[in-house]
């Protein structure tokens, strides 16, 4: 079964967006709204267990500021904070403050050159994906991805498989035709439950999580001057992720079929 498409997560995978992007934007929105909330880098690492920004704000308030969570206008407060946070985040990204991870652009270009189809499956808001791709790949960047599944298009966010199922449906492909690329345990649970062979590329927030079921785990995508380290699986002597290696991992995952559901 040949690899036909690669489906990328965004936050933590295509770019390290969380600590210096989303977190900063959440804090700025809280301050503007006069709330005494501040998410430092360590607390934010814990809050990432809850996917989705609105869901994360709700969870934080219920746990750390129950009086605010019980306000009759709490639902509107969360909506307003998140709308403002999205604006602050997209402005930050448009200013070029969040780069793609090393090796990502080269990998995307190589996959396109080989005619592999590209897609995105993420819990983040669609505007954020648009801003990140435009800022880093140019105005044509979003069109590199045939399908972009993002945010509230599905009710159940990762680790539920819904966003991957949504993307597969629109690609009109079976899970076994694709490879997912994720950075987190929540993301991996989502992709594996959708039946997708999955490569994990960790970052500082996710390196110690459980990646059972991934076909390989790397610490980066690798570049000529900065090869990846393989944390699980085999890279067959290669030093950076390229279409050939992704095809090998895809084939390995199908051969080990026990790790994928379809
Ligand atoms: C990303 C998320 C998102 C971002 C914030 O998870 O959980 O909520 O942190 O974006 P994944 P929004 O990489 O697993 O998709 O505030 O737009 O939700
Ligand atoms: Mg992620």
PDB file of C-alpha atoms and ligand atoms in Angstrom:
ATOM      1  CA  UNK A   1       0.000   0.000   0.000  1.00  0.00           C
ATOM      2  CA  UNK A   2       1.759   3.178  -1.176  1.00  0.00           C
ATOM      3  CA  UNK A   3       1.856   6.342   0.899  1.00  0.00           C
ATOM      4  CA  UNK A   4      -0.472   8.900  -0.664  1.00  0.00           C
ATOM      5  CA  UNK A   5      -0.757  11.725   1.853  1.00  0.00           C
ATOM      6  CA  UNK A   6       0.944  13.117   4.934  1.00  0.00           C
ATOM      7  CA  UNK A   7      -1.265  14.747   7.566  1.00  0.00           C
ATOM      8  CA  UNK A   8       0.510  17.204   9.865  1.00  0.00           C
ATOM      9  CA  UNK A   9      -0.416  18.475  13.291  1.00  0.00           C
ATOM     10  CA  UNK A  10       0.462  22.179  13.681  1.00  0.00           C
ATOM     11  CA  UNK A  11       1.191  23.249  17.262  1.00  0.00           C
ATOM     12  CA  UNK A  12       4.445  21.727  18.445  1.00  0.00           C
ATOM     13  CA  UNK A  13       4.904  19.870  15.154  1.00  0.00           C
ATOM     14  CA  UNK A  14       5.198  22.333  12.265  1.00  0.00           C
ATOM     15  CA  UNK A  15       6.293  25.055  14.709  1.00  0.00           C
ATOM     16  CA  UNK A  16       7.028  25.511  18.398  1.00  0.00           C
ATOM     17  CA  UNK A  17       4.016  27.732  18.921  1.00  0.00           C
ATOM     18  CA  UNK A  18       3.026  27.067  22.502  1.00  0.00           C
ATOM     19  CA  UNK A  19       5.437  28.648  25.010  1.00  0.00           C
ATOM     20  CA  UNK A  20       6.324  31.816  23.084  1.00  0.00           C
ATOM     21  CA  UNK A  21       3.162  32.110  21.014  1.00  0.00           C
ATOM     22  CA  UNK A  22      -0.134  30.825  22.397  1.00  0.00           C
ATOM     23  CA  UNK A  23       0.940  31.215  26.050  1.00  0.00           C
ATOM     24  CA  UNK A  24       2.026  34.812  25.542  1.00  0.00           C
ATOM     25  CA  UNK A  25      -1.240  35.614  23.755  1.00  0.00           C
ATOM     26  CA  UNK A  26      -3.384  34.020  26.499  1.00  0.00           C
ATOM     27  CA  UNK A  27      -1.550  36.051  29.165  1.00  0.00           C
ATOM     28  CA  UNK A  28      -1.915  39.311  27.215  1.00  0.00           C
ATOM     29  CA  UNK A  29      -5.657  38.692  26.809  1.00  0.00           C
ATOM     30  CA  UNK A  30      -6.023  37.979  30.548  1.00  0.00           C
ATOM     31  CA  UNK A  31      -4.172  41.188  31.472  1.00  0.00           C
ATOM     32  CA  UNK A  32      -6.222  43.300  29.048  1.00  0.00           C
ATOM     33  CA  UNK A  33      -9.416  41.890  30.594  1.00  0.00           C
ATOM     34  CA  UNK A  34      -8.196  42.841  34.085  1.00  0.00           C
ATOM     35  CA  UNK A  35      -7.887  39.249  35.258  1.00  0.00           C
ATOM     36  CA  UNK A  36      -5.089  38.399  37.724  1.00  0.00           C
ATOM     37  CA  UNK A  37      -4.273  35.211  35.783  1.00  0.00           C
ATOM     38  CA  UNK A  38      -0.775  34.428  34.537  1.00  0.00           C
ATOM     39  CA  UNK A  39       0.348  31.163  32.936  1.00  0.00           C
ATOM     40  CA  UNK A  40       4.081  30.686  33.403  1.00  0.00           C
ATOM     41  CA  UNK A  41       5.947  28.272  31.146  1.00  0.00           C
ATOM     42  CA  UNK A  42       5.782  25.379  33.646  1.00  0.00           C
ATOM     43  CA  UNK A  43       2.069  25.793  34.460  1.00  0.00           C
ATOM     44  CA  UNK A  44       1.332  26.075  30.741  1.00  0.00           C
ATOM     45  CA  UNK A  45       3.066  22.716  30.205  1.00  0.00           C
ATOM     46  CA  UNK A  46       0.535  21.163  32.587  1.00  0.00           C
ATOM     47  CA  UNK A  47      -2.401  22.988  31.022  1.00  0.00           C
ATOM     48  CA  UNK A  48      -1.477  21.578  27.592  1.00  0.00           C
ATOM     49  CA  UNK A  49      -3.026  18.308  28.797  1.00  0.00           C
ATOM     50  CA  UNK A  50      -6.314  20.053  27.905  1.00  0.00           C
ATOM     51  CA  UNK A  51      -6.429  20.614  24.131  1.00  0.00           C
ATOM     52  CA  UNK A  52      -8.203  23.643  22.705  1.00  0.00           C
ATOM     53  CA  UNK A  53      -7.752  27.197  23.964  1.00  0.00           C
ATOM     54  CA  UNK A  54     -11.361  27.783  25.113  1.00  0.00           C
ATOM     55  CA  UNK A  55     -11.353  24.395  26.837  1.00  0.00           C
ATOM     56  CA  UNK A  56      -7.986  25.259  28.489  1.00  0.00           C
ATOM     57  CA  UNK A  57      -9.271  28.617  29.822  1.00  0.00           C
ATOM     58  CA  UNK A  58     -12.409  26.952  31.178  1.00  0.00           C
ATOM     59  CA  UNK A  59     -10.397  24.197  32.859  1.00  0.00           C
ATOM     60  CA  UNK A  60      -8.000  26.720  34.439  1.00  0.00           C
ATOM     61  CA  UNK A  61     -10.778  28.932  35.816  1.00  0.00           C
ATOM     62  CA  UNK A  62     -12.729  25.997  37.243  1.00  0.00           C
ATOM     63  CA  UNK A  63      -9.613  24.745  38.996  1.00  0.00           C
ATOM     64  CA  UNK A  64      -7.846  27.954  40.096  1.00  0.00           C
ATOM     65  CA  UNK A  65     -10.524  30.673  40.128  1.00  0.00           C
ATOM     66  CA  UNK A  66     -13.901  29.015  40.822  1.00  0.00           C
ATOM     67  CA  UNK A  67     -15.536  32.363  41.705  1.00  0.00           C
ATOM     68  CA  UNK A  68     -14.927  33.593  38.152  1.00  0.00           C
ATOM     69  CA  UNK A  69     -15.982  30.235  36.691  1.00  0.00           C
ATOM     70  CA  UNK A  70     -19.322  30.630  38.487  1.00  0.00           C
ATOM     71  CA  UNK A  71     -20.059  34.083  37.095  1.00  0.00           C
ATOM     72  CA  UNK A  72     -23.294  34.036  35.061  1.00  0.00           C
ATOM     73  CA  UNK A  73     -21.434  35.548  32.112  1.00  0.00           C
ATOM     74  CA  UNK A  74     -18.577  33.020  32.281  1.00  0.00           C
ATOM     75  CA  UNK A  75     -19.337  31.464  28.870  1.00  0.00           C
ATOM     76  CA  UNK A  76     -19.210  34.893  27.202  1.00  0.00           C
ATOM     77  CA  UNK A  77     -16.081  35.794  29.146  1.00  0.00           C
ATOM     78  CA  UNK A  78     -14.313  32.688  27.780  1.00  0.00           C
ATOM     79  CA  UNK A  79     -15.487  33.424  24.230  1.00  0.00           C
ATOM     80  CA  UNK A  80     -14.303  37.024  24.459  1.00  0.00           C
ATOM     81  CA  UNK A  81     -10.948  36.151  25.977  1.00  0.00           C
ATOM     82  CA  UNK A  82     -10.356  33.537  23.309  1.00  0.00           C
ATOM     83  CA  UNK A  83     -11.351  35.840  20.458  1.00  0.00           C
ATOM     84  CA  UNK A  84      -8.897  38.449  21.728  1.00  0.00           C
ATOM     85  CA  UNK A  85      -6.197  35.816  22.315  1.00  0.00           C
ATOM     86  CA  UNK A  86      -6.567  34.633  18.718  1.00  0.00           C
ATOM     87  CA  UNK A  87      -6.094  38.187  17.438  1.00  0.00           C
ATOM     88  CA  UNK A  88      -3.024  38.737  19.594  1.00  0.00           C
ATOM     89  CA  UNK A  89      -1.564  35.369  18.500  1.00  0.00           C
ATOM     90  CA  UNK A  90      -2.152  35.930  14.780  1.00  0.00           C
ATOM     91  CA  UNK A  91      -0.600  39.438  15.028  1.00  0.00           C
ATOM     92  CA  UNK A  92       2.424  37.938  16.756  1.00  0.00           C
ATOM     93  CA  UNK A  93       2.763  35.275  14.066  1.00  0.00           C
ATOM     94  CA  UNK A  94       2.325  37.839  11.269  1.00  0.00           C
ATOM     95  CA  UNK A  95       5.244  39.774  12.764  1.00  0.00           C
ATOM     96  CA  UNK A  96       7.414  36.717  12.083  1.00  0.00           C
ATOM     97  CA  UNK A  97       7.845  35.832  15.764  1.00  0.00           C
ATOM     98  CA  UNK A  98       7.147  32.087  15.296  1.00  0.00           C
ATOM     99  CA  UNK A  99       9.301  30.165  12.811  1.00  0.00           C
ATOM    100  CA  UNK A 100       8.706  26.695  11.428  1.00  0.00           C
ATOM    101  CA  UNK A 101      10.795  24.020  13.136  1.00  0.00           C
ATOM    102  CA  UNK A 102      14.162  23.313  11.470  1.00  0.00           C
ATOM    103  CA  UNK A 103      13.732  20.971   8.511  1.00  0.00           C
ATOM    104  CA  UNK A 104       9.968  21.449   8.157  1.00  0.00           C
ATOM    105  CA  UNK A 105      10.041  23.651   5.071  1.00  0.00           C
ATOM    106  CA  UNK A 106      12.514  21.368   3.273  1.00  0.00           C
ATOM    107  CA  UNK A 107      10.388  18.322   4.105  1.00  0.00           C
ATOM    108  CA  UNK A 108       7.168  19.966   2.881  1.00  0.00           C
ATOM    109  CA  UNK A 109       8.861  21.041  -0.348  1.00  0.00           C
ATOM    110  CA  UNK A 110      10.290  17.560  -0.938  1.00  0.00           C
ATOM    111  CA  UNK A 111       6.913  15.899  -0.303  1.00  0.00           C
ATOM    112  CA  UNK A 112       5.250  18.278  -2.766  1.00  0.00           C
ATOM    113  CA  UNK A 113       7.978  17.674  -5.348  1.00  0.00           C
ATOM    114  CA  UNK A 114       7.205  13.934  -5.140  1.00  0.00           C
ATOM    115  CA  UNK A 115       3.498  14.510  -5.625  1.00  0.00           C
ATOM    116  CA  UNK A 116       2.490  13.453  -2.114  1.00  0.00           C
ATOM    117  CA  UNK A 117      -0.699  15.090  -0.893  1.00  0.00           C
ATOM    118  CA  UNK A 118      -0.511  17.263   2.235  1.00  0.00           C
ATOM    119  CA  UNK A 119      -3.137  17.977   4.877  1.00  0.00           C
ATOM    120  CA  UNK A 120      -3.463  19.404   8.389  1.00  0.00           C
ATOM    121  CA  UNK A 121      -5.311  18.078  11.433  1.00  0.00           C
ATOM    122  CA  UNK A 122      -5.152  20.387  14.436  1.00  0.00           C
ATOM    123  CA  UNK A 123      -7.205  21.549  17.397  1.00  0.00           C
ATOM    124  CA  UNK A 124      -6.090  25.151  16.970  1.00  0.00           C
ATOM    125  CA  UNK A 125      -8.270  27.895  15.454  1.00  0.00           C
ATOM    126  CA  UNK A 126      -8.232  28.074  11.597  1.00  0.00           C
ATOM    127  CA  UNK A 127      -7.042  31.747  11.632  1.00  0.00           C
ATOM    128  CA  UNK A 128      -3.928  30.638  13.537  1.00  0.00           C
ATOM    129  CA  UNK A 129      -3.012  28.034  10.919  1.00  0.00           C
ATOM    130  CA  UNK A 130      -3.566  30.510   8.101  1.00  0.00           C
ATOM    131  CA  UNK A 131      -1.362  33.120   9.794  1.00  0.00           C
ATOM    132  CA  UNK A 132       1.447  30.652  10.532  1.00  0.00           C
ATOM    133  CA  UNK A 133       1.563  29.248   7.002  1.00  0.00           C
ATOM    134  CA  UNK A 134       1.359  32.665   5.331  1.00  0.00           C
ATOM    135  CA  UNK A 135       4.032  34.184   7.569  1.00  0.00           C
ATOM    136  CA  UNK A 136       6.446  31.329   6.960  1.00  0.00           C
ATOM    137  CA  UNK A 137       5.650  29.982   3.478  1.00  0.00           C
ATOM    138  CA  UNK A 138       4.184  33.067   1.806  1.00  0.00           C
ATOM    139  CA  UNK A 139       0.645  33.811   0.712  1.00  0.00           C
ATOM    140  CA  UNK A 140       0.479  30.500  -1.214  1.00  0.00           C
ATOM    141  CA  UNK A 141       1.458  28.533   1.928  1.00  0.00           C
ATOM    142  CA  UNK A 142      -2.055  27.501   3.015  1.00  0.00           C
ATOM    143  CA  UNK A 143      -2.743  26.122  -0.488  1.00  0.00           C
ATOM    144  CA  UNK A 144       0.131  23.634  -0.094  1.00  0.00           C
ATOM    145  CA  UNK A 145      -2.324  21.736   2.100  1.00  0.00           C
ATOM    146  CA  UNK A 146      -5.246  20.203   0.255  1.00  0.00           C
ATOM    147  CA  UNK A 147      -7.344  19.849   3.409  1.00  0.00           C
ATOM    148  CA  UNK A 148      -7.021  21.880   6.615  1.00  0.00           C
ATOM    149  CA  UNK A 149      -9.006  20.451   9.505  1.00  0.00           C
ATOM    150  CA  UNK A 150      -8.825  22.895  12.425  1.00  0.00           C
ATOM    151  CA  UNK A 151     -10.537  23.977  15.632  1.00  0.00           C
ATOM    152  CA  UNK A 152     -14.260  23.617  16.132  1.00  0.00           C
ATOM    153  CA  UNK A 153     -15.095  21.819  12.840  1.00  0.00           C
ATOM    154  CA  UNK A 154     -15.430  18.753  15.072  1.00  0.00           C
ATOM    155  CA  UNK A 155     -16.980  18.824  18.526  1.00  0.00           C
ATOM    156  CA  UNK A 156     -14.537  16.415  20.172  1.00  0.00           C
ATOM    157  CA  UNK A 157     -10.952  17.661  20.025  1.00  0.00           C
ATOM    158  CA  UNK A 158      -7.804  15.539  20.297  1.00  0.00           C
ATOM    159  CA  UNK A 159      -7.219  12.991  21.834  1.00  0.00           C
ATOM    160  CA  UNK A 160     -10.517  12.040  20.151  1.00  0.00           C
ATOM    161  CA  UNK A 161      -9.931  10.796  16.575  1.00  0.00           C
ATOM    162  CA  UNK A 162     -12.624  13.041  15.065  1.00  0.00           C
ATOM    163  CA  UNK A 163     -10.382  15.660  13.440  1.00  0.00           C
ATOM    164  CA  UNK A 164      -8.338  12.978  11.644  1.00  0.00           C
ATOM    165  CA  UNK A 165     -11.516  11.207  10.535  1.00  0.00           C
ATOM    166  CA  UNK A 166     -12.810  14.552   9.210  1.00  0.00           C
ATOM    167  CA  UNK A 167      -9.607  15.140   7.225  1.00  0.00           C
ATOM    168  CA  UNK A 168      -9.526  11.565   5.849  1.00  0.00           C
ATOM    169  CA  UNK A 169     -13.104  11.938   4.718  1.00  0.00           C
ATOM    170  CA  UNK A 170     -12.296  15.128   2.806  1.00  0.00           C
ATOM    171  CA  UNK A 171      -9.140  13.640   1.294  1.00  0.00           C
ATOM    172  CA  UNK A 172     -11.269  10.625   0.345  1.00  0.00           C
ATOM    173  CA  UNK A 173      -8.459   8.361   1.544  1.00  0.00           C
ATOM    174  CA  UNK A 174      -8.238   5.444   3.956  1.00  0.00           C
ATOM    175  CA  UNK A 175      -6.149   5.790   7.101  1.00  0.00           C
ATOM    176  CA  UNK A 176      -3.716   3.189   5.765  1.00  0.00           C
ATOM    177  CA  UNK A 177      -2.930   5.409   2.743  1.00  0.00           C
ATOM    178  CA  UNK A 178      -1.600   8.175   4.997  1.00  0.00           C
ATOM    179  CA  UNK A 179       1.021   8.990   7.598  1.00  0.00           C
ATOM    180  CA  UNK A 180       0.280  11.376  10.471  1.00  0.00           C
ATOM    181  CA  UNK A 181       2.990  13.546  12.017  1.00  0.00           C
ATOM    182  CA  UNK A 182       2.405  14.552  15.639  1.00  0.00           C
ATOM    183  CA  UNK A 183       4.330  15.976  18.597  1.00  0.00           C
ATOM    184  CA  UNK A 184       2.246  14.988  21.633  1.00  0.00           C
ATOM    185  CA  UNK A 185       0.612  12.059  23.375  1.00  0.00           C
ATOM    186  CA  UNK A 186      -2.839  13.619  22.913  1.00  0.00           C
ATOM    187  CA  UNK A 187      -2.125  13.984  19.206  1.00  0.00           C
ATOM    188  CA  UNK A 188      -0.802  10.441  18.896  1.00  0.00           C
ATOM    189  CA  UNK A 189      -3.851   9.024  20.664  1.00  0.00           C
ATOM    190  CA  UNK A 190      -6.041  10.919  18.219  1.00  0.00           C
ATOM    191  CA  UNK A 191      -4.202   9.724  15.092  1.00  0.00           C
ATOM    192  CA  UNK A 192      -3.846   6.111  16.261  1.00  0.00           C
ATOM    193  CA  UNK A 193      -7.524   5.919  17.133  1.00  0.00           C
ATOM    194  CA  UNK A 194      -8.251   7.115  13.590  1.00  0.00           C
ATOM    195  CA  UNK A 195      -6.134   4.190  12.366  1.00  0.00           C
ATOM    196  CA  UNK A 196      -3.223   6.263  11.099  1.00  0.00           C
ATOM    197  CA  UNK A 197       0.397   5.184  11.067  1.00  0.00           C
ATOM    198  CA  UNK A 198       2.102   7.967  13.003  1.00  0.00           C
ATOM    199  CA  UNK A 199       5.539   9.564  13.258  1.00  0.00           C
ATOM    200  CA  UNK A 200       6.182  11.608  16.416  1.00  0.00           C
ATOM    201  CA  UNK A 201       8.613  14.534  16.541  1.00  0.00           C
ATOM    202  CA  UNK A 202       8.833  15.700  20.146  1.00  0.00           C
ATOM    203  CA  UNK A 203       9.581  19.140  21.614  1.00  0.00           C
ATOM    204  CA  UNK A 204      10.507  20.463  25.066  1.00  0.00           C
ATOM    205  CA  UNK A 205       6.939  20.149  26.356  1.00  0.00           C
ATOM    206  CA  UNK A 206       6.261  16.630  25.062  1.00  0.00           C
ATOM    207  CA  UNK A 207       9.598  14.761  25.232  1.00  0.00           C
ATOM    208  CA  UNK A 208       8.692  12.712  28.324  1.00  0.00           C
ATOM    209  CA  UNK A 209       5.228  11.619  27.184  1.00  0.00           C
ATOM    210  CA  UNK A 210       4.178   8.072  26.236  1.00  0.00           C
ATOM    211  CA  UNK A 211       4.479   7.366  22.517  1.00  0.00           C
ATOM    212  CA  UNK A 212       3.622   3.663  22.433  1.00  0.00           C
ATOM    213  CA  UNK A 213       2.285   2.831  18.985  1.00  0.00           C
ATOM    214  CA  UNK A 214       4.300   5.452  17.067  1.00  0.00           C
ATOM    215  CA  UNK A 215       6.325   4.009  14.194  1.00  0.00           C
ATOM    216  CA  UNK A 216       9.251   6.231  15.183  1.00  0.00           C
ATOM    217  CA  UNK A 217       9.961   9.065  17.623  1.00  0.00           C
ATOM    218  CA  UNK A 218      12.472  11.813  16.770  1.00  0.00           C
ATOM    219  CA  UNK A 219      13.707  14.921  18.576  1.00  0.00           C
ATOM    220  CA  UNK A 220      13.463  16.997  15.374  1.00  0.00           C
ATOM    221  CA  UNK A 221      13.005  16.751  11.611  1.00  0.00           C
ATOM    222  CA  UNK A 222      16.735  17.077  11.001  1.00  0.00           C
ATOM    223  CA  UNK A 223      18.695  19.421   8.783  1.00  0.00           C
ATOM    224  CA  UNK A 224      22.079  18.996   7.123  1.00  0.00           C
ATOM    225  CA  UNK A 225      23.822  20.847   9.998  1.00  0.00           C
ATOM    226  CA  UNK A 226      21.454  19.558  12.667  1.00  0.00           C
ATOM    227  CA  UNK A 227      20.570  15.858  12.274  1.00  0.00           C
ATOM    228  CA  UNK A 228      17.731  14.402  14.343  1.00  0.00           C
ATOM    229  CA  UNK A 229      18.163  11.989  17.237  1.00  0.00           C
ATOM    230  CA  UNK A 230      16.054   8.838  17.060  1.00  0.00           C
ATOM    231  CA  UNK A 231      14.273   8.220  20.378  1.00  0.00           C
ATOM    232  CA  UNK A 232      12.289   5.168  19.235  1.00  0.00           C
ATOM    233  CA  UNK A 233      12.285   2.987  16.105  1.00  0.00           C
ATOM    234  CA  UNK A 234      14.925   3.088  13.386  1.00  0.00           C
ATOM    235  CA  UNK A 235      15.877   5.837  10.920  1.00  0.00           C
ATOM    236  CA  UNK A 236      17.776   3.357   8.759  1.00  0.00           C
ATOM    237  CA  UNK A 237      20.960   5.409   8.888  1.00  0.00           C
ATOM    238  CA  UNK A 238      19.281   8.616   7.742  1.00  0.00           C
ATOM    239  CA  UNK A 239      19.862  11.930   9.519  1.00  0.00           C
ATOM    240  CA  UNK A 240      16.845  13.930   8.430  1.00  0.00           C
ATOM    241  CA  UNK A 241      13.205  13.235   7.574  1.00  0.00           C
ATOM    242  CA  UNK A 242      12.640  13.000   3.804  1.00  0.00           C
ATOM    243  CA  UNK A 243       9.924  11.454   1.604  1.00  0.00           C
ATOM    244  CA  UNK A 244      11.854   8.184   1.239  1.00  0.00           C
ATOM    245  CA  UNK A 245      12.119   7.729   4.997  1.00  0.00           C
ATOM    246  CA  UNK A 246       8.454   8.616   5.516  1.00  0.00           C
ATOM    247  CA  UNK A 247       7.533   5.953   2.940  1.00  0.00           C
ATOM    248  CA  UNK A 248       9.678   3.394   4.811  1.00  0.00           C
ATOM    249  CA  UNK A 249       8.026   4.256   8.134  1.00  0.00           C
ATOM    250  CA  UNK A 250       4.602   4.090   6.578  1.00  0.00           C
ATOM    251  CA  UNK A 251       5.345   0.613   5.192  1.00  0.00           C
ATOM    252  CA  UNK A 252       6.769  -0.514   8.556  1.00  0.00           C
ATOM    253  CA  UNK A 253       3.671   0.672  10.396  1.00  0.00           C
ATOM    254  CA  UNK A 254       1.403  -1.242   8.017  1.00  0.00           C
ATOM    255  CA  UNK A 255       3.559  -4.360   8.397  1.00  0.00           C
ATOM    256  CA  UNK A 256       3.271  -4.062  12.194  1.00  0.00           C
ATOM    257  CA  UNK A 257      -0.481  -3.589  11.674  1.00  0.00           C
ATOM    258  CA  UNK A 258      -1.131  -4.292  15.346  1.00  0.00           C
ATOM    259  CA  UNK A 259      -0.361  -0.640  16.077  1.00  0.00           C
ATOM    260  CA  UNK A 260      -2.963   0.750  13.700  1.00  0.00           C
ATOM    261  CA  UNK A 261      -6.620  -0.050  13.559  1.00  0.00           C
ATOM    262  CA  UNK A 262      -7.276  -0.067   9.816  1.00  0.00           C
TER     263      UNK A 262
HETATM  264  C1  LIG B   1      -2.973  22.447  20.096  1.00  0.00           C
HETATM  265  C2  LIG B   1      -3.938  23.029  21.026  1.00  0.00           C
HETATM  266  C3  LIG B   1      -4.439  24.392  20.804  1.00  0.00           C
HETATM  267  C4  LIG B   1      -3.425  25.501  21.018  1.00  0.00           C
HETATM  268  C5  LIG B   1      -4.119  26.824  21.161  1.00  0.00           C
HETATM  269  O1  LIG B   1      -3.004  21.026  20.184  1.00  0.00           O
HETATM  270  O2  LIG B   1      -4.355  22.371  21.959  1.00  0.00           O
HETATM  271  O3  LIG B   1      -5.480  24.603  21.694  1.00  0.00           O
HETATM  272  O4  LIG B   1      -2.704  25.259  22.212  1.00  0.00           O
HETATM  273  O5  LIG B   1      -4.957  27.107  20.066  1.00  0.00           O
HETATM  274  P1  LIG B   1      -2.607  20.053  18.967  1.00  0.00           P
HETATM  275  P2  LIG B   1      -6.459  27.661  20.249  1.00  0.00           P
HETATM  276  O6  LIG B   1      -1.207  20.438  18.566  1.00  0.00           O
HETATM  277  O7  LIG B   1      -2.638  18.678  19.570  1.00  0.00           O
HETATM  278  O8  LIG B   1      -3.599  20.224  17.852  1.00  0.00           O
HETATM  279  O9  LIG B   1      -6.407  28.658  21.359  1.00  0.00           O
HETATM  280  O10 LIG B   1      -6.804  28.260  18.919  1.00  0.00           O
HETATM  281  O11 LIG B   1      -7.322  26.472  20.608  1.00  0.00           O
HETATM  282 MG1  LIG B   2       0.569  19.351  18.650  1.00  0.00          MG
END
